[in-house]
Coordinates of C-alpha atoms and ligand atoms in Angstrom, one line a residue:
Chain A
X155 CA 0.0 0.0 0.0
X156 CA 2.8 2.2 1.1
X157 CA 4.6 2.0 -2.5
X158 CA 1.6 2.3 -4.2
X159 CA 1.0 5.5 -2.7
X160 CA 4.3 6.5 -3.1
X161 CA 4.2 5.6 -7.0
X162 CA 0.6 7.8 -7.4
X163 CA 2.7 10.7 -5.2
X164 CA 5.5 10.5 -7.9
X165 CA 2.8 11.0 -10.8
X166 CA 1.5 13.9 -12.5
X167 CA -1.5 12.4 -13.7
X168 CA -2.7 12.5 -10.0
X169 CA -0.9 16.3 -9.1
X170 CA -3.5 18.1 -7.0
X171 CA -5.3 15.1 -5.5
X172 CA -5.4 15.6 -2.0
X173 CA -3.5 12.8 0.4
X174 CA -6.6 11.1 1.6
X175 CA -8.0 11.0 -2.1
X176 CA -4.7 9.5 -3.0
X177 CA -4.4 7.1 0.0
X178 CA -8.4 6.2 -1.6
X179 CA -7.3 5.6 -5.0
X180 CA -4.3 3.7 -4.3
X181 CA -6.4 0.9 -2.3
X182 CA -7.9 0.0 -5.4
X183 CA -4.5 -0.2 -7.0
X184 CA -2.0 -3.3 -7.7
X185 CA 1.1 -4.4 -8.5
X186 CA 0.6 -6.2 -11.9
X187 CA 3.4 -7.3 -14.4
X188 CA 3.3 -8.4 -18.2
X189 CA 5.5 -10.8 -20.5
X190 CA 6.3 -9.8 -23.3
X191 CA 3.8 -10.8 -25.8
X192 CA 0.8 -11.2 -23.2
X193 CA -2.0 -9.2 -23.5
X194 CA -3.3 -6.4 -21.0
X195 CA -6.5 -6.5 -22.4
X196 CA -8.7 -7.5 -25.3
X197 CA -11.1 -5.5 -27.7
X198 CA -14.7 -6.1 -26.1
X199 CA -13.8 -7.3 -22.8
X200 CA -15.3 -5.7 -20.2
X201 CA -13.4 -2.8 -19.1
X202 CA -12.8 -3.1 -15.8
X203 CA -9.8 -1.6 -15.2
X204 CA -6.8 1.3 -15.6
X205 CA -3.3 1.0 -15.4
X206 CA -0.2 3.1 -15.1
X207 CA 2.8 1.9 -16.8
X208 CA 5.7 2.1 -14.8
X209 CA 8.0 0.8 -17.4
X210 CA 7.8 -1.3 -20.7
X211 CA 6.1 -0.6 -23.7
X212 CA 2.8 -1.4 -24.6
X213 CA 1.1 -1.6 -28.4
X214 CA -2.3 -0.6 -28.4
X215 CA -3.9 -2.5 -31.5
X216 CA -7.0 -2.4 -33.3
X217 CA -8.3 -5.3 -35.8
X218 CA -9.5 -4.0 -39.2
X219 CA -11.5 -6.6 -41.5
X220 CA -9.2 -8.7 -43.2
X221 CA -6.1 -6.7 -42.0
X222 CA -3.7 -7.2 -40.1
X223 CA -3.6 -5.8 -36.6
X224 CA -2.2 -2.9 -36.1
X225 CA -0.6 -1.0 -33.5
X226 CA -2.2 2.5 -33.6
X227 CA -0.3 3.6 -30.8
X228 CA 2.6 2.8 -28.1
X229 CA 3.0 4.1 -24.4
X230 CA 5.5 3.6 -21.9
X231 CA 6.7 4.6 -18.8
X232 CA 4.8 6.7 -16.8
X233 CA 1.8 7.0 -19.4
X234 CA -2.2 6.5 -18.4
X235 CA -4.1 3.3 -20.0
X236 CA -7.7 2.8 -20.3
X237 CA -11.0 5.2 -20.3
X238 CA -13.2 2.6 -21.3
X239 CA -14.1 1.8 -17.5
X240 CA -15.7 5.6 -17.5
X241 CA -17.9 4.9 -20.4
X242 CA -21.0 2.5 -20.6
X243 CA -21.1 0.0 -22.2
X244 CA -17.8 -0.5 -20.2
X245 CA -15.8 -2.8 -22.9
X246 CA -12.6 -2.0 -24.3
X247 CA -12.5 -0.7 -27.9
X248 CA -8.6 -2.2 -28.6
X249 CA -6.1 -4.8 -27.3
X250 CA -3.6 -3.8 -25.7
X251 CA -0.2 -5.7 -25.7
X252 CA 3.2 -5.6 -23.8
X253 CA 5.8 -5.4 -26.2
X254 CA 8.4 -6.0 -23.7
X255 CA 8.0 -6.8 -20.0
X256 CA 5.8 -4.1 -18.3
X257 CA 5.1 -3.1 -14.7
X258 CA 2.0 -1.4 -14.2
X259 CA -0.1 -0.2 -11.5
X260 CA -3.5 -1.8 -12.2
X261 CA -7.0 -0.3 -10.4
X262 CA -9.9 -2.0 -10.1
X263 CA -12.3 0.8 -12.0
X264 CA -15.1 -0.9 -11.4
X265 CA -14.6 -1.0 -7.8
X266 CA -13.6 2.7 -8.3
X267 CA -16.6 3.5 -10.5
X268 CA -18.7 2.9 -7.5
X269 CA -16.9 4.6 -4.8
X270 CA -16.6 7.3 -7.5
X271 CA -20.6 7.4 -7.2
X272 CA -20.8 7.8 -3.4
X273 CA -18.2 10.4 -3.3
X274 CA -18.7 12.7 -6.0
X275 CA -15.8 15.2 -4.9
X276 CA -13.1 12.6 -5.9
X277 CA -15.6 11.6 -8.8
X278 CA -15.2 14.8 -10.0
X279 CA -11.5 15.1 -9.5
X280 CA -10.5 11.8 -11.3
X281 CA -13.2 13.0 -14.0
X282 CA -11.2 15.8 -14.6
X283 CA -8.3 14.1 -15.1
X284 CA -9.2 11.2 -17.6
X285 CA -11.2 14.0 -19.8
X286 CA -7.6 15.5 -20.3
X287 CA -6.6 12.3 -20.8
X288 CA -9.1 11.5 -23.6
X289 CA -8.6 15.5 -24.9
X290 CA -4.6 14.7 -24.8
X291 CA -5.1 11.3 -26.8
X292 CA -7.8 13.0 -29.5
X293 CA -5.2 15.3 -30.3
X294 CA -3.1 13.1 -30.9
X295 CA -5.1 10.9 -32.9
X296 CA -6.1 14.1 -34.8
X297 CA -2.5 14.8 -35.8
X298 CA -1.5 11.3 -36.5
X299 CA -4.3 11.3 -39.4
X300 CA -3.3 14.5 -40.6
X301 CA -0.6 13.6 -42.4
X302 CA 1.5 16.8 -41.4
X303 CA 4.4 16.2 -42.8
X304 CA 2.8 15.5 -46.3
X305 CA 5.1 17.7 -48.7
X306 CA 3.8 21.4 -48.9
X307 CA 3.6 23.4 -52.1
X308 CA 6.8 25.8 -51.0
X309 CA 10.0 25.3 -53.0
X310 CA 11.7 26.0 -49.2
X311 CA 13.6 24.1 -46.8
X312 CA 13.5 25.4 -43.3
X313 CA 11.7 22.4 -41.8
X314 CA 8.4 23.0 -41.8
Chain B
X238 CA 37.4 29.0 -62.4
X239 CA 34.4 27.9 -64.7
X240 CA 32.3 30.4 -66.6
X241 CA 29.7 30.0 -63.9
X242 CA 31.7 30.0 -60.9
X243 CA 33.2 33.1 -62.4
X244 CA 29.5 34.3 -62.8
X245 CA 28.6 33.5 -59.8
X246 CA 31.7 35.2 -57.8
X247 CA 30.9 38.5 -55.7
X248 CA 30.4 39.3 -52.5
X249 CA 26.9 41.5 -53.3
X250 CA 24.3 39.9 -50.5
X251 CA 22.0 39.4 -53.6
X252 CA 25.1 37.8 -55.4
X253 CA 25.7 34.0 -54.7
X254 CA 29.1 32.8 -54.8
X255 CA 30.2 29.3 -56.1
X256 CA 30.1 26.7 -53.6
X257 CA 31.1 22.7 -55.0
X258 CA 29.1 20.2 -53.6
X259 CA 31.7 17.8 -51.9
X260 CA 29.5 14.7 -51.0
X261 CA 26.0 13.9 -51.5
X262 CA 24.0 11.7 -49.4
X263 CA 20.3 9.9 -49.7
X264 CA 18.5 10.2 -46.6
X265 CA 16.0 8.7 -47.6
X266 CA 15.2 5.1 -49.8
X267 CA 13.7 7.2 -52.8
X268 CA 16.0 10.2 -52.6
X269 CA 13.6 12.6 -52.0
X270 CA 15.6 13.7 -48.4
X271 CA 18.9 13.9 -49.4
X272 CA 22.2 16.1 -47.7
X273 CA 25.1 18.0 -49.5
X274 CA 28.0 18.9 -47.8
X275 CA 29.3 22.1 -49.9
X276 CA 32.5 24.0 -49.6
X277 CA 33.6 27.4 -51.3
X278 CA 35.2 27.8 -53.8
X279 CA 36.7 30.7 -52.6
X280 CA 37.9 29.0 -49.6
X281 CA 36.1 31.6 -47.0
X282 CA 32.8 31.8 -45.7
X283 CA 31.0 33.2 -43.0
X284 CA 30.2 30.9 -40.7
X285 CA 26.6 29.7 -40.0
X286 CA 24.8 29.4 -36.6
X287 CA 22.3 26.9 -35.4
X288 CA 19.2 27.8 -37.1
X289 CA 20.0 29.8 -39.9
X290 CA 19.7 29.5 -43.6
X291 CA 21.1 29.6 -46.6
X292 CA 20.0 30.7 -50.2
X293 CA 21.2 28.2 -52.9
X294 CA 20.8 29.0 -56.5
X295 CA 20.5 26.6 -58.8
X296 CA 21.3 28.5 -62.2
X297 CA 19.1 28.5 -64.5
X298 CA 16.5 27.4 -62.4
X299 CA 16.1 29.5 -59.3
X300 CA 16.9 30.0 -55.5
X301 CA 15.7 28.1 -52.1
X302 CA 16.3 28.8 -48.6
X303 CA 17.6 25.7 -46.8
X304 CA 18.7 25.6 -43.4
X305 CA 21.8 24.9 -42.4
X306 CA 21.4 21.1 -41.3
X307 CA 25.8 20.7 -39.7
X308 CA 28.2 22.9 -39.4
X309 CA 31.8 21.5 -39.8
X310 CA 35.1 23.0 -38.4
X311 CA 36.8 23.1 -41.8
X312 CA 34.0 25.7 -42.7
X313 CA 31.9 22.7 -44.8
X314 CA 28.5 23.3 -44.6
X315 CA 25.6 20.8 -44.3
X316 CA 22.1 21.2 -46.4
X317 CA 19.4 18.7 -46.0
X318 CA 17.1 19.0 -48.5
X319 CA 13.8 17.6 -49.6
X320 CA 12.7 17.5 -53.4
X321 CA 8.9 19.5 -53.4
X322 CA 9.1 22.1 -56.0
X323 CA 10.9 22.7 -59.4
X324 CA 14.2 23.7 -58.0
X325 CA 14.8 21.3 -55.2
X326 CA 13.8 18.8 -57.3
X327 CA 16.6 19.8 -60.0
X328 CA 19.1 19.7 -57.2
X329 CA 18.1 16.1 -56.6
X330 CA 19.5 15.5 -59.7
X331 CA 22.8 17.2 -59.3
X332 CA 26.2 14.8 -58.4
X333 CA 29.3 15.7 -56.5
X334 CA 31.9 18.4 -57.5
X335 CA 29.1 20.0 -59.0
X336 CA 28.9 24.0 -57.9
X337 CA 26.0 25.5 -56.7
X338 CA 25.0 29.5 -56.2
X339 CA 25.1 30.2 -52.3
X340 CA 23.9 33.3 -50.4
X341 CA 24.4 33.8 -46.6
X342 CA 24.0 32.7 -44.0
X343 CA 20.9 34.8 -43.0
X344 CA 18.6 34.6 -40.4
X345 CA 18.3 34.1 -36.4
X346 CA 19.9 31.4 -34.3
X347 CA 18.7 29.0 -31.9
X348 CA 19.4 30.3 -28.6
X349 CA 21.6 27.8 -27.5
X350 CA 23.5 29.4 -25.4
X351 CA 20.8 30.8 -23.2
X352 CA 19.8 26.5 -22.6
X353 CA 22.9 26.1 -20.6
X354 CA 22.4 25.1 -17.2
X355 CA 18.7 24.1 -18.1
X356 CA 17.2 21.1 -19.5
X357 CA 16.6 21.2 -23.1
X358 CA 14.0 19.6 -25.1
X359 CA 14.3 19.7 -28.8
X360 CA 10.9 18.4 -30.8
X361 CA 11.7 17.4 -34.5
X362 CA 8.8 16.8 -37.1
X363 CA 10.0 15.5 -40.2
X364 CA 12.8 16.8 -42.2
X365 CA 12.6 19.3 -39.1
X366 CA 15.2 17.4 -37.5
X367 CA 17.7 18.8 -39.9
X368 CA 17.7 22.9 -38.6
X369 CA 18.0 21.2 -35.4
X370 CA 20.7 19.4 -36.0
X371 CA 23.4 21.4 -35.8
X372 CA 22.1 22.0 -31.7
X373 CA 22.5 18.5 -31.2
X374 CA 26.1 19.0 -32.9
X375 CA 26.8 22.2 -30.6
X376 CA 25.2 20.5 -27.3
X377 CA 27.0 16.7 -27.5
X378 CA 30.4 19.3 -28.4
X379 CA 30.0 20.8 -24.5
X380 CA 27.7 18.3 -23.0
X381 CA 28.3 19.3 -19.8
X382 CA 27.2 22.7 -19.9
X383 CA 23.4 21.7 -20.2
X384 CA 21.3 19.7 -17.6
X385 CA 19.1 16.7 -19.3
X386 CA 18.5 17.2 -23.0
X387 CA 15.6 15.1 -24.5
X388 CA 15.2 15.1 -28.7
X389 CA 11.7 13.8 -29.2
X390 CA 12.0 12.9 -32.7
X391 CA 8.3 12.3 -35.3
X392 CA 8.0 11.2 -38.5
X393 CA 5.9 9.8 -41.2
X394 CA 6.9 6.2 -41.1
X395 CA 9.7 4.6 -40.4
X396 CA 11.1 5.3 -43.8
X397 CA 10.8 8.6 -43.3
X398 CA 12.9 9.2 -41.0
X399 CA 16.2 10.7 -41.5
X400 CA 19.8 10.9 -40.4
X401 CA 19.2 7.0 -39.5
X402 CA 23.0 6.4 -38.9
X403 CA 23.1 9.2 -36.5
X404 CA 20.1 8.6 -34.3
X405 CA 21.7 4.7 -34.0
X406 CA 25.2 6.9 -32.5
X407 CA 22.9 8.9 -30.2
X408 CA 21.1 6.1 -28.7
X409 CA 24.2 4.2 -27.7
X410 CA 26.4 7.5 -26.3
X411 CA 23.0 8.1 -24.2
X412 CA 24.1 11.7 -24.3
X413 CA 20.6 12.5 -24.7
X414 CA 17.3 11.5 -24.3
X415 CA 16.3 10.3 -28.0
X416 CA 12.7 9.4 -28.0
X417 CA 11.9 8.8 -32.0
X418 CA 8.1 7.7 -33.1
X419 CA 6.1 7.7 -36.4
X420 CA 2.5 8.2 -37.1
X421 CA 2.4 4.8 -38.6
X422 CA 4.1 1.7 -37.9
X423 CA 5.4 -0.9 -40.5
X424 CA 5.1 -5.0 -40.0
X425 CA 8.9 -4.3 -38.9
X426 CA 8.9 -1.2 -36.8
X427 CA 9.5 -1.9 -33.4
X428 CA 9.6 1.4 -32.3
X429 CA 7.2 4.0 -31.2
X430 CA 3.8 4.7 -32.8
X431 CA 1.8 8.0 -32.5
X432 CA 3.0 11.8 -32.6
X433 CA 5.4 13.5 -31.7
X434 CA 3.8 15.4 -28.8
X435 CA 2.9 12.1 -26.9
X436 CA 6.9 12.1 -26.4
X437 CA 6.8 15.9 -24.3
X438 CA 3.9 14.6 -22.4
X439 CA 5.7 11.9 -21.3
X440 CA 8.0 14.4 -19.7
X441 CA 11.7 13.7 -17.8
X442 CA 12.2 17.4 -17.7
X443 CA 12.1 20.2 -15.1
X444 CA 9.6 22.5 -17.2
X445 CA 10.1 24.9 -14.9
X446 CA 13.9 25.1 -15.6
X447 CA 13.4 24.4 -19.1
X448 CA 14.6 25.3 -22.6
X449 CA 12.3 24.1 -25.6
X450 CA 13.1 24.7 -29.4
X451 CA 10.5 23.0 -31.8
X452 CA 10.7 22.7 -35.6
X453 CA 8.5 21.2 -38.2
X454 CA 5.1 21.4 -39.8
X455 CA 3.3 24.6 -37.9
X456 CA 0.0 22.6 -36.8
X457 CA 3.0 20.1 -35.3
X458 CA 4.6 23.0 -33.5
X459 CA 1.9 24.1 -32.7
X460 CA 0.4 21.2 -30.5
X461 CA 4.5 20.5 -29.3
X462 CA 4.0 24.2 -27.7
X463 CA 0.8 23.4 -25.9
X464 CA 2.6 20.3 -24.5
X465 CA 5.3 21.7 -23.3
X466 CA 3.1 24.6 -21.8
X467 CA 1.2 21.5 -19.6
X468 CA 5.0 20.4 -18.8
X469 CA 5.5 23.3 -17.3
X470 CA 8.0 25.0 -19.9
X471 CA 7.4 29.0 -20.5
X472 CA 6.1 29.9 -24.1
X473 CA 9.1 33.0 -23.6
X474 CA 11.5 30.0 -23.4
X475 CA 9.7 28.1 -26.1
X476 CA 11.3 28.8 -29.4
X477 CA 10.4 27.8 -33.1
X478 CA 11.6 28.1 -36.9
X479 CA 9.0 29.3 -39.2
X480 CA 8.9 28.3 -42.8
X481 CA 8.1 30.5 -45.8
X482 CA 9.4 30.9 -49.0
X483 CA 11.9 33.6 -49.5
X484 CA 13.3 35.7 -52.3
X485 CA 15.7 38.9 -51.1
X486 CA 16.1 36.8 -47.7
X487 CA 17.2 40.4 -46.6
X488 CA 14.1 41.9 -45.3
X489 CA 13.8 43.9 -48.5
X490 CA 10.7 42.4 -50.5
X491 CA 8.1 41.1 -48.1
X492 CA 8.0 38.0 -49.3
X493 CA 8.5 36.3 -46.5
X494 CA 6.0 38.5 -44.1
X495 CA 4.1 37.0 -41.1
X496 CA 2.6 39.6 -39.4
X497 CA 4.6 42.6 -39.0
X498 CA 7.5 40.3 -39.0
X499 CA 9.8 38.8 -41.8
X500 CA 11.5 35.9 -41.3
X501 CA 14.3 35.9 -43.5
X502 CA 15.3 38.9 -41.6
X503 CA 13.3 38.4 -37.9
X504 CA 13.4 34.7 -38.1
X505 CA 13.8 31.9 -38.8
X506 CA 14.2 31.5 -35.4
X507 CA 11.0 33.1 -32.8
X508 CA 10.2 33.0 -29.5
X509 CA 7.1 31.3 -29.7
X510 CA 4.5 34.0 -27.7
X511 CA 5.7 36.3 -30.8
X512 CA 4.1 33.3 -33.7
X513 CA 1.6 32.3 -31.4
X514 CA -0.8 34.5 -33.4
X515 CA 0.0 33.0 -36.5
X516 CA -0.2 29.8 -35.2
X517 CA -4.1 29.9 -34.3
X518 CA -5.9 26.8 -35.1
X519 CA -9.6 25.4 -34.1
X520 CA -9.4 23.5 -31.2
X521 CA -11.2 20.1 -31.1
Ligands
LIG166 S1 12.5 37.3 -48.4 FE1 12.4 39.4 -48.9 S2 11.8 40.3 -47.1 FE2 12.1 38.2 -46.5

C-alpha cells in the first residue's frame, strides 16, 4: 500500500489530489506485471480496469477486416491506460499488448466507479483528469491522421 | 574558375558565390531527403549558426532557402534538403563536384547558449530534424554545460525518417534522451507509434527550468508548444523556426511577411509567444 502510494505521489497524472483521495485511489490499485507478448486486455472485454505503466512498452492494437492488426499507438513509462471503464457500455474498444515486460499499477475501476458514485468530490476530480486524458489522446489521434508532414507546395527548406 | 563560378563570384548579399558540392547523401530510400555537404570555392565563408539558412541558386533554375542542417570545423556546410518544388527537385539530380549559387547565411539562431544550465527539449517533425541538428552537434560538443537534453523525434513512417545512422550513434552515447516515433508503424517497426507530442507529455524534464526549441510542420509546433506549456515550460522559453518561401532573404521584398515580422530577416528563429498568433488553429 505504502509503494503504491508513493508511485501515485510521484505521478503527475494525480498532481493536486489531496493525500486522503490519494491514499483512496491507491487501495484500489496493484502491482501487476506483463511478458512480453501477453495481453493487457482484449477489444470487447469488459473494461474493468486502468493501469499506469511504470515501465515497458505497450502496443495498443485495433483489428481492421481482413487486415492485419495494427498497433495504432505505443506508451510507456509513466503513461495512463484505459478510459473505457468511464464509459458505458464499459468494454474495451482495442487490445492492448506488452511489447516488452511491463510493470503497471493496475486499479480496479469498477470497484472505483462505485466509490466514485458515493463520493462525488473525488468523482469529479479523477473525471477531470481522464477528460484531459481523452482530450490529450484525441489530439493526438487528430494529428496522426493528418498527415502533417505530407510535402507542402513551397519550393523551401527550413523544416516546416 | 568555370564560366559559372566566375558568374557566380561577388560578395553583393544578392550575389551568390560558387560553392562545390563535396559529397551527397540519400537520406532517404527514394532520394527525396537527401544532404550535401558544400564548400567554397573561394575557400572563405561566413560561418553559419544553429538555425540559420542559406540561399542556394540553382542557375538557371532559381533560388531556395535551406537551413543549415551541420556545421563542420573546416568551414563545410551541411544542407538537407527535400525534393517539393521545381528547383529542389533539379538539385536532386545534381552529383558531387558540381557547384551551386550560395547566399548567406541569414537569419536568427537557436538560442543555445541561453539552454545552458537548463534542461533542453528539442521536438523534431520531419525533415525538421535537420535545422535542429546542428544544436544536437553544438550541445554533444560541450555536453556538460546543459542539464538533461531530451530530442523527441516524429516522423511519417519509419522510412521517413532521417539521419538514421546518426540517431543509431545517439542512442548508444546516451548523451541525450532520444525518443523517436512515427505516425504509422510498418510490420517491422519496433519502435514508437503516434506523434510526436505524446513524447513531451511523457515528460523527464524540469519544465520549470526548461529550454524548448521545436521545428516542423506549424500545426505540429503548434500542438508540441501546448505540450510543453502543460510540462511546465514557459512559451518566452519556447522557441520555433517558421517556414516561408523567401526571395531577397534580406528583409527587403516582403515576401516572407508574417505579421509585421519577416523571417528571412526576424526569423527563422521566434520565441514562440511572438508566432503564437499566426499559429491559431480550431481546437477540437
Ligand atoms: S524574403 Fe524578402 S523580405 Fe524576406
Amino acid at each position: 500500500m505504502r509503494e503504491l502510494l508513493e508511485i501515485l505521489q510521484g505521478q503527475s497524472f494525480f498532481d493536486g489530489l489531496t493525500e486522503a483521495q490519494l491514499k483512496l485511489v491507491a487501495a484500489f490499485a496493484a502491482l501487476r506485471s506483463f511478458e512480453a507478448g501477453r495481453y493487457l486486455f482484449r477489444e470487447h472485454e469488459p473494461a474493468d480496469a486502468f493501469y499506469l505503466i511504470r515501465s515497458g512498452r505497450v502496443s495498443l492494437e485495433s483489428l481492421l477486416p481482413g487486415r492485419q492488426p495494427g498497433t495504432f499507438m505505443t506508451l510507456g513509462g509513466g503513461d495512463m491506460l484505459g478510459w473505457s471503464w468511464l464509459i458505458p457500455p464499459y468494454r474495451w474498444h482495442y487490445d492492448a499488448r506488452a511489447l516488452e515486460p511491463v510493470h503497471t499499477a493496475h486499479f480496479d475501476a469498477a470497484a472505483l466507479r462505485e466509490r466514485m458514485d458515493h463520493d462525488p468530490v473525488l468523482g469529479y476530480a479523477l473525471h477531470k483528469r481522464f477528460t484531459m486524458l481523452i482530450v490529450e489522446r484525441l489530439q493526438a489521434a487528430r494529428l496522426q491522421h493528418l498527415d502533417i508532414y505530407a510535402s507542402g507546395e513551397g519550393d523551401v527548406g527550413l523544416g516546416g | 574558375m568555370s564560366a559559372l563560378a566566375a558568374e557566380l563570384q561577388g560578395h553583393e548579399p544578392m550575389a551568390p558565390e560558387p560553392w562545390r558540392i563535396l559529397a551527397v547523401r540519400r537520406e532517404v530510400a527514394d532520394g527525396e531527403v537527401f544532404t550535401w555537404t558544400l564548400e567554397p570555392l573561394s575557400g572563405r565563408a561566413a560561418t553559419a549558426r544553429p538555425g540559420q539558412f542559406n540561399m542556394l541558386y540553382l542557375f538557371g533554375v532559381g533560388e531556395v532557402a535551406i537551413s543549415v542542417s551541420a556545421i563542420e570545423d573546416d568551414g563545410a556546410v551541411v544542407h538537407t534538403i527535400r525534393a517539393v518544388g521545381s528547383v529542389t527537385r533539379a538539385m536532386q539530380g545534381l552529383r558531387t563536384g558540381e557547384v551551386v549559387g550560395v547566399r548567406g547565411p541569414f537569419g536568427t539562431a537557436w538560442p543555445v547558449a541561453d539552454a545552458k544550465g537548463r534542461d533542453l527539449v528539442l521536438a523534431a517533425g520531419g525533415i525538421g530534424l535537420a535545422p535542429l541538428r546542428p544544436v544536437v552537434h553544438a550541445v554533444l560538443a560541450r555536453r556538460q554545460d546543459f542539464g538533461r537534453v531530451l530530442l523527441c523525434y516524429g516522423a511519417r513512417s519509419p522510412r521517413d525518417l532521417i539521419f538514421r545512422d546518426e540517431l543509431d550513434e545517439w542512442q548508444v552515447r546516451r548523451e541525450l534522451d532520444l525518443r523517436v516515433t512515427v505516425d504509422r508503424g510498418t510490420a517491422d517497426w519496433k519502435g514508437d507509434v503516434g506523434v510526436v507530442t505524446q513524447l513531451i507529455d511523457r515528460g523527464g524534464f524540469d519544465g520549470r527550468n526548461a529550454l524548448a526549441m521545436v521545428c516542423g510542420p506549424e500545426v505540429m509546433m503548434r500542438f508540441s508548444a501546448l505540450s510543453l506549456h502543460r510540462r511546465g515550460v514557459a512559451p518566452e522559453r519556447t522557441f520555433v523556426s517558421m517556414e516561408r518561401s523567401m526571395r531577397c532573404a534580406l528583409g527587403f521584398c516582403g515576401h516572407c511577411q508574417i505579421g509585421p515580422h519577416f523571417v528571412c530577416r526576424d526569423g527563422p528563429v521566434f520565441p514562440y509567444p511572438v508566432m503564437e498568433p499566426a499559429f491559431r488553429v480550431n481546437e477540437l
